[in-house]
Short mmCIF file of N, CA and C in Angstrom, two decimals:
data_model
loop_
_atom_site.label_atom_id
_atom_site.label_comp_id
_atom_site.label_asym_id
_atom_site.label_seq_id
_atom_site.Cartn_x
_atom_site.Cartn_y
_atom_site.Cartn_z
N UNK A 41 225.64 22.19 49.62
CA UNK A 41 224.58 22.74 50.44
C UNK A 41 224.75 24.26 50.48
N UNK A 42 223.57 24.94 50.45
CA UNK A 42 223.86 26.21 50.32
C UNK A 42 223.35 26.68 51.41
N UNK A 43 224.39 28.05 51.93
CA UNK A 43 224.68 28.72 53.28
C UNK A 43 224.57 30.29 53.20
N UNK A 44 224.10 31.26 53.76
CA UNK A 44 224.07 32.69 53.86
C UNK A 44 225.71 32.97 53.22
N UNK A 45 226.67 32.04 53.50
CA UNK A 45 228.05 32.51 52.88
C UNK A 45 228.56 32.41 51.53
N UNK A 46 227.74 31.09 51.00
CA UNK A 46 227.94 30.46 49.73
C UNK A 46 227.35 29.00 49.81
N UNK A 47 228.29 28.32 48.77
CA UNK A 47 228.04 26.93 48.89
C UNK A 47 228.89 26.15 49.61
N UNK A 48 228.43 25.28 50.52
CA UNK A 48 229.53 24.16 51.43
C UNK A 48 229.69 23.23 50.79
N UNK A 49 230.91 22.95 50.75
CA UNK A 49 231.68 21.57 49.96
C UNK A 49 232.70 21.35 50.98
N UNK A 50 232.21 19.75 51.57
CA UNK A 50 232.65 19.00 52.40
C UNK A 50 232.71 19.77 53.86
N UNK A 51 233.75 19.39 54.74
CA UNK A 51 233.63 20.03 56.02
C UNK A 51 233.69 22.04 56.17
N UNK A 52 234.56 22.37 55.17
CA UNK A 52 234.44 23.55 55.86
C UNK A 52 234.69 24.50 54.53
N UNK A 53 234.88 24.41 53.46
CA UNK A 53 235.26 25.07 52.66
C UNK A 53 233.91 25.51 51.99
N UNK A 54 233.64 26.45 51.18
CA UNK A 54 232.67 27.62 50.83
C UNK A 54 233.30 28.35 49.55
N UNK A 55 232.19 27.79 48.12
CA UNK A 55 232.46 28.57 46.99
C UNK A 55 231.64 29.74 47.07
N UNK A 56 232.31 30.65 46.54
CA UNK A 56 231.21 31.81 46.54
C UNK A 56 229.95 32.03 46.07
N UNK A 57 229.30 33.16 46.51
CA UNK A 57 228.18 33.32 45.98
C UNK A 57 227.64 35.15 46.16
N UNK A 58 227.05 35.55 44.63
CA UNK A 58 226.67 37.02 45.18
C UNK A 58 225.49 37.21 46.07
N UNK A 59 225.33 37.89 45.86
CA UNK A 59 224.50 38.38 47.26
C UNK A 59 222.94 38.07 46.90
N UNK A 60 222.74 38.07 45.49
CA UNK A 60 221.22 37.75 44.72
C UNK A 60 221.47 36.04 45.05
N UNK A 61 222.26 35.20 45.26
CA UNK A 61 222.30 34.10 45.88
C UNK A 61 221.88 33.79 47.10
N UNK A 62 222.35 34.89 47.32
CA UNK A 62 223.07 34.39 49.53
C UNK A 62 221.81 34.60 50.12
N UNK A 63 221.04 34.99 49.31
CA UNK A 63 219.63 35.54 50.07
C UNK A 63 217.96 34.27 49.70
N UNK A 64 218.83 33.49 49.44
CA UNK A 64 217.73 32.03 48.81
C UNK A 64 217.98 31.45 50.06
N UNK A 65 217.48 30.19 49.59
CA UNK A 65 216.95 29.38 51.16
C UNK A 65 217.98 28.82 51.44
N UNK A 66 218.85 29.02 52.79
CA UNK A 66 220.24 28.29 53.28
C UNK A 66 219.82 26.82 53.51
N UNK A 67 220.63 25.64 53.89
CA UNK A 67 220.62 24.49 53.44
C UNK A 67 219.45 23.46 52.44
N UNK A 68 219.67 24.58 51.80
CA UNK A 68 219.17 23.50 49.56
C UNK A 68 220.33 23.06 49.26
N UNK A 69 219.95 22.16 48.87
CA UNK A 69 220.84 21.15 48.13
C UNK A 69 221.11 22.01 46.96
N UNK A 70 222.12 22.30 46.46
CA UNK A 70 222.61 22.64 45.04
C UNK A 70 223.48 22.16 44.28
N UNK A 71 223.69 22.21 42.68
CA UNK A 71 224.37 22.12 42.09
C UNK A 71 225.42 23.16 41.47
N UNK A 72 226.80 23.38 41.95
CA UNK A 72 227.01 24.66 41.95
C UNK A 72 228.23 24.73 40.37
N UNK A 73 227.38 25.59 39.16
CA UNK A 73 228.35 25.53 38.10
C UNK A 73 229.19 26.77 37.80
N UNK A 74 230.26 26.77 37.22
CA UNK A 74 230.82 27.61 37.08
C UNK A 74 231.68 27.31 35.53
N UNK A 75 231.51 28.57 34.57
CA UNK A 75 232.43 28.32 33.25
C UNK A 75 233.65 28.48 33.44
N UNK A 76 234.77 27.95 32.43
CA UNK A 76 236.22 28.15 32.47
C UNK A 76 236.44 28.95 32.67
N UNK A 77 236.01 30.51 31.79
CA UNK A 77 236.58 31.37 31.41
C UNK A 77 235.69 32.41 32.80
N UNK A 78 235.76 32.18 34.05
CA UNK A 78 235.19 32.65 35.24
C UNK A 78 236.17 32.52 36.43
N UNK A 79 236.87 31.26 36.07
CA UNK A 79 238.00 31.03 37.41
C UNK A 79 239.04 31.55 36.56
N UNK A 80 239.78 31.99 37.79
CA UNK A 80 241.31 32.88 37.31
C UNK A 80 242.22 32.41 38.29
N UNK A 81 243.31 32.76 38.16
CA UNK A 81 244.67 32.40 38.52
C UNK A 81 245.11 33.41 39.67
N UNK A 82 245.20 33.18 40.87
CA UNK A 82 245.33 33.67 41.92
C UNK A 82 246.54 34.46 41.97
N UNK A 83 246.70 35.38 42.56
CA UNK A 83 248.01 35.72 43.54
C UNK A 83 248.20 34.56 44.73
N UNK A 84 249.65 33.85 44.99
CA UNK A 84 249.95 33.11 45.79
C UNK A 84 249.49 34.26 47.04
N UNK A 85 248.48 33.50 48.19
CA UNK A 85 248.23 33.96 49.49
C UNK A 85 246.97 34.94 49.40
N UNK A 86 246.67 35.26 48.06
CA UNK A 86 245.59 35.93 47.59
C UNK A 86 244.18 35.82 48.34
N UNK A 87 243.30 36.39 49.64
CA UNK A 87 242.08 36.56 50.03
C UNK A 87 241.27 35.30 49.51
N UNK A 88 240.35 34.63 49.66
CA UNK A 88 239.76 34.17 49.25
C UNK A 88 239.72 32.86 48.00
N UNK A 89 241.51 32.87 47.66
CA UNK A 89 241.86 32.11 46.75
C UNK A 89 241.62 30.32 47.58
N UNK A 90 240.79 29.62 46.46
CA UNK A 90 241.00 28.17 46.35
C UNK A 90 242.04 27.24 46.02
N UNK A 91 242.27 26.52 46.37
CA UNK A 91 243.70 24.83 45.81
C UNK A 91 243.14 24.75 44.85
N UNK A 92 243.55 24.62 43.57
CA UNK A 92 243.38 23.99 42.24
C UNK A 92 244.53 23.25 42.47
N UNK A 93 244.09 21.74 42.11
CA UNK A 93 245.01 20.94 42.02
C UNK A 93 245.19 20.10 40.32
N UNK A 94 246.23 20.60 40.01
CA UNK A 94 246.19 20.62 38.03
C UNK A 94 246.40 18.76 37.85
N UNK A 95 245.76 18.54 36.96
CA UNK A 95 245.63 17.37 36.76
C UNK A 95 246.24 17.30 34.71
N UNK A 96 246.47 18.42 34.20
CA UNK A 96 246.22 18.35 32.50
C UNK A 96 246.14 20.14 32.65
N UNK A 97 247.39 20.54 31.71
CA UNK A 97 247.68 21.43 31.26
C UNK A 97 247.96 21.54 29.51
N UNK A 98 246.69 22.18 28.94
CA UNK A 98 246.28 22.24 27.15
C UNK A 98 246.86 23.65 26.85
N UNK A 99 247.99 23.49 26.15
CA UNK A 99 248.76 24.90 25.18
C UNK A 99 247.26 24.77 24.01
N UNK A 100 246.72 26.06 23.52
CA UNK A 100 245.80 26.15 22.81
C UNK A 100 246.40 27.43 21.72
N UNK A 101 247.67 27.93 21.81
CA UNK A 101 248.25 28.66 21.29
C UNK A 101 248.29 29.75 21.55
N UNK A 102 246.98 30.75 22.20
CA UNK A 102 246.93 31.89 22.57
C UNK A 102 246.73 32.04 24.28
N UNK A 103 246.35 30.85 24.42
CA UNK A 103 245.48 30.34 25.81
C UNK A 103 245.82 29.51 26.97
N UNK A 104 245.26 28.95 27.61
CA UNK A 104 245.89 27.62 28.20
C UNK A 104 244.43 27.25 28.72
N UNK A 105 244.21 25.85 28.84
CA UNK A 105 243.03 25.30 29.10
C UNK A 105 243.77 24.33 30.64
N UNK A 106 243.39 24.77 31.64
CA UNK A 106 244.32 23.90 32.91
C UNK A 106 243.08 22.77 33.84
N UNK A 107 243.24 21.55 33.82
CA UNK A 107 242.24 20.67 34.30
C UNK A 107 242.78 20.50 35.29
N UNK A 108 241.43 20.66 36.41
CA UNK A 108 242.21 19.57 37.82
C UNK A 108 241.04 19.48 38.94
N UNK A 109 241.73 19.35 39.94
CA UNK A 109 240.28 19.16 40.98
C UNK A 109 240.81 20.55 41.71
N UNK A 110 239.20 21.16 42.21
CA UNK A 110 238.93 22.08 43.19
C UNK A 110 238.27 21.17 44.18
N UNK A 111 239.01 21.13 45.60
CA UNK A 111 238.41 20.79 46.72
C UNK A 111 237.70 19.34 45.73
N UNK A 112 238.14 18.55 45.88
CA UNK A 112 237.87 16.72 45.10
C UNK A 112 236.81 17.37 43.80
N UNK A 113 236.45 18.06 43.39
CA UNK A 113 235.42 18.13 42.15
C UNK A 113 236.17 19.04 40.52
N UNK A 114 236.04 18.05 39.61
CA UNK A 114 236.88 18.20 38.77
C UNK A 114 236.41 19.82 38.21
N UNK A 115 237.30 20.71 37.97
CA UNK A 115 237.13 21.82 37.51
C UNK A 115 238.38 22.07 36.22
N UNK A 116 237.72 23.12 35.47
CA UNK A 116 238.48 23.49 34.01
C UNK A 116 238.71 25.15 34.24
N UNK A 117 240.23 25.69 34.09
CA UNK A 117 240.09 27.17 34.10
C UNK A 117 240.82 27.31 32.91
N UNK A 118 239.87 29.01 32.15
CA UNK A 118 240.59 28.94 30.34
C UNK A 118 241.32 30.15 31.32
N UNK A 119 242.85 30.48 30.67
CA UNK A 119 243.60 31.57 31.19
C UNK A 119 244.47 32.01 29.56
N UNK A 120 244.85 33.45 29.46
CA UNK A 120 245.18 33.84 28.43
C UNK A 120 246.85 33.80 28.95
N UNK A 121 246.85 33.96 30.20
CA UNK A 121 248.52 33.66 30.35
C UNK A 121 249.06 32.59 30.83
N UNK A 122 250.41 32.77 29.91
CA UNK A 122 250.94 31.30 30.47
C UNK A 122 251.51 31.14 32.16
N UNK A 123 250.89 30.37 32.47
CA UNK A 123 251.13 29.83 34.16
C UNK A 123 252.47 29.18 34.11
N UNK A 124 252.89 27.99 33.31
CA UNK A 124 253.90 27.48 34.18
C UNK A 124 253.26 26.03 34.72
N UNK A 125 252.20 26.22 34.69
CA UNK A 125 251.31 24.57 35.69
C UNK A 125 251.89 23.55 35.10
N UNK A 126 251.98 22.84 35.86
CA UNK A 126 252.14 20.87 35.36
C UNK A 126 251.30 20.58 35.80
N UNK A 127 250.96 19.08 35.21
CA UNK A 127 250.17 18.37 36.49
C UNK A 127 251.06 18.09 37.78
N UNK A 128 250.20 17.81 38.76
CA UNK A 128 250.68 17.79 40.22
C UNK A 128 250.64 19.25 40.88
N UNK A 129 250.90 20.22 40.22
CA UNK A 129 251.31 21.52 41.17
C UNK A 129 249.84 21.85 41.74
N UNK A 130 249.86 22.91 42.81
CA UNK A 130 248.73 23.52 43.26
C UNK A 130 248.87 24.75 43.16
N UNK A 131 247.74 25.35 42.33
CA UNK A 131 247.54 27.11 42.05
C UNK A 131 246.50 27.54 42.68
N UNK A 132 246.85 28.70 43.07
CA UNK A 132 245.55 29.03 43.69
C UNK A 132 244.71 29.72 42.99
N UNK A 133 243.35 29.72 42.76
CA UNK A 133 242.48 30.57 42.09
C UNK A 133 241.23 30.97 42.74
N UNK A 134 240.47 32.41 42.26
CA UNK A 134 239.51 32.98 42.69
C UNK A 134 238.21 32.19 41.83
N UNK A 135 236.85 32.44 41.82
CA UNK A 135 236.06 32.19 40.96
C UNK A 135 234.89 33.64 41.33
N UNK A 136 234.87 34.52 40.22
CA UNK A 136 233.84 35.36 39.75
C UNK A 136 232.63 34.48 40.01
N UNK A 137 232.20 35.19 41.75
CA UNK A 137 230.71 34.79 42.03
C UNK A 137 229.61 34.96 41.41
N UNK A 138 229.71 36.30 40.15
CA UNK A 138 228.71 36.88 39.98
C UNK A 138 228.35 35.73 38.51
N UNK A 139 228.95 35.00 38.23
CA UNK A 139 228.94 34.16 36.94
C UNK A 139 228.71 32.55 37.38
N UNK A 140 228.69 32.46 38.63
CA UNK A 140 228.06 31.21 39.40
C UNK A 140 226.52 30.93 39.03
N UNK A 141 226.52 29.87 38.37
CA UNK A 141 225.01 28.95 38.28
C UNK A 141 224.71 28.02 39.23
N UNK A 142 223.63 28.47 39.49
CA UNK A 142 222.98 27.20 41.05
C UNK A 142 221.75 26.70 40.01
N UNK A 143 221.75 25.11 40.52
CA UNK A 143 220.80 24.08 40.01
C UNK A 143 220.56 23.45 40.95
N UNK A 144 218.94 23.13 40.94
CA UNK A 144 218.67 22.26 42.20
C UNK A 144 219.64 20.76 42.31
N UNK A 145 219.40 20.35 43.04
CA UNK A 145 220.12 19.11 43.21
C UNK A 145 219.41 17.97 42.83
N UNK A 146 217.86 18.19 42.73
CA UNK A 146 217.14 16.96 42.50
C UNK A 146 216.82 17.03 41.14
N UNK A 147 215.98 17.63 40.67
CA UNK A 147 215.57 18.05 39.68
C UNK A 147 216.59 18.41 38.29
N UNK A 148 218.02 19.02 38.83
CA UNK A 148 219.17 19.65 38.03
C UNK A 148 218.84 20.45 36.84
N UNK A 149 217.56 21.45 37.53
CA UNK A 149 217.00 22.59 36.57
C UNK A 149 217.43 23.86 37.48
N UNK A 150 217.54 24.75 36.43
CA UNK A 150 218.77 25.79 36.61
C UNK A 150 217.51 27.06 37.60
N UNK A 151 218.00 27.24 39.01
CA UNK A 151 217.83 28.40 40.21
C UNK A 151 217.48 29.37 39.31
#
């Protein structure tokens, strides 16, 4: 559901959104997408950082491809440095609002 703050997912948590967002109609239903190569790898305690919870960590040779859930919804972050993740651990990461795609919820044609 989308809010003057961002998007609400579940009771209280809020993905971001820029400001050419925040200014659309607050509670629409949305579909809120985001590419790999958009979420990054937090500073532990980092402002605004999310739980990534790693589910599948891919060596790609130069890269790392890390799968897991954000807040229960499966998310993918591409990172050029090596983390260290297993599955099980929790990292925290930011997501670049300005690279956020909103899709209606009914329709799932792109805002």
């Amino acid at each position: 559901m989308m809010t003057a703050q961002g998007v609400r997912i579940g009771d209280s948590a809020q993905l971001p959104l820029n400001q050419h967002w925040s200014q659309h109609q607050a509670g629409r239903a949305v579909i809120y997408g985001i590419r790999p190569e958009n979420v990054a790898i937090a500073e532990a305690g980092a402002m605004n950082a999310l739980p990534l919870e790693v589910s599948l960590v891919e060596p790609t040779g130069l890269s790392e491809l890390i799968h897991g859930s954000l807040l229960g919804h499966d998310i993918m972050l591409f990172t050029t440095q090596r983390s260290g993740a297993q599955a099980g651990d929790i990292l925290p990461v930011t997501i670049d609002a300005d690279r956020a795609m909103l899709f209606d919820a009914d329709s799932q044609k792109r805002l």
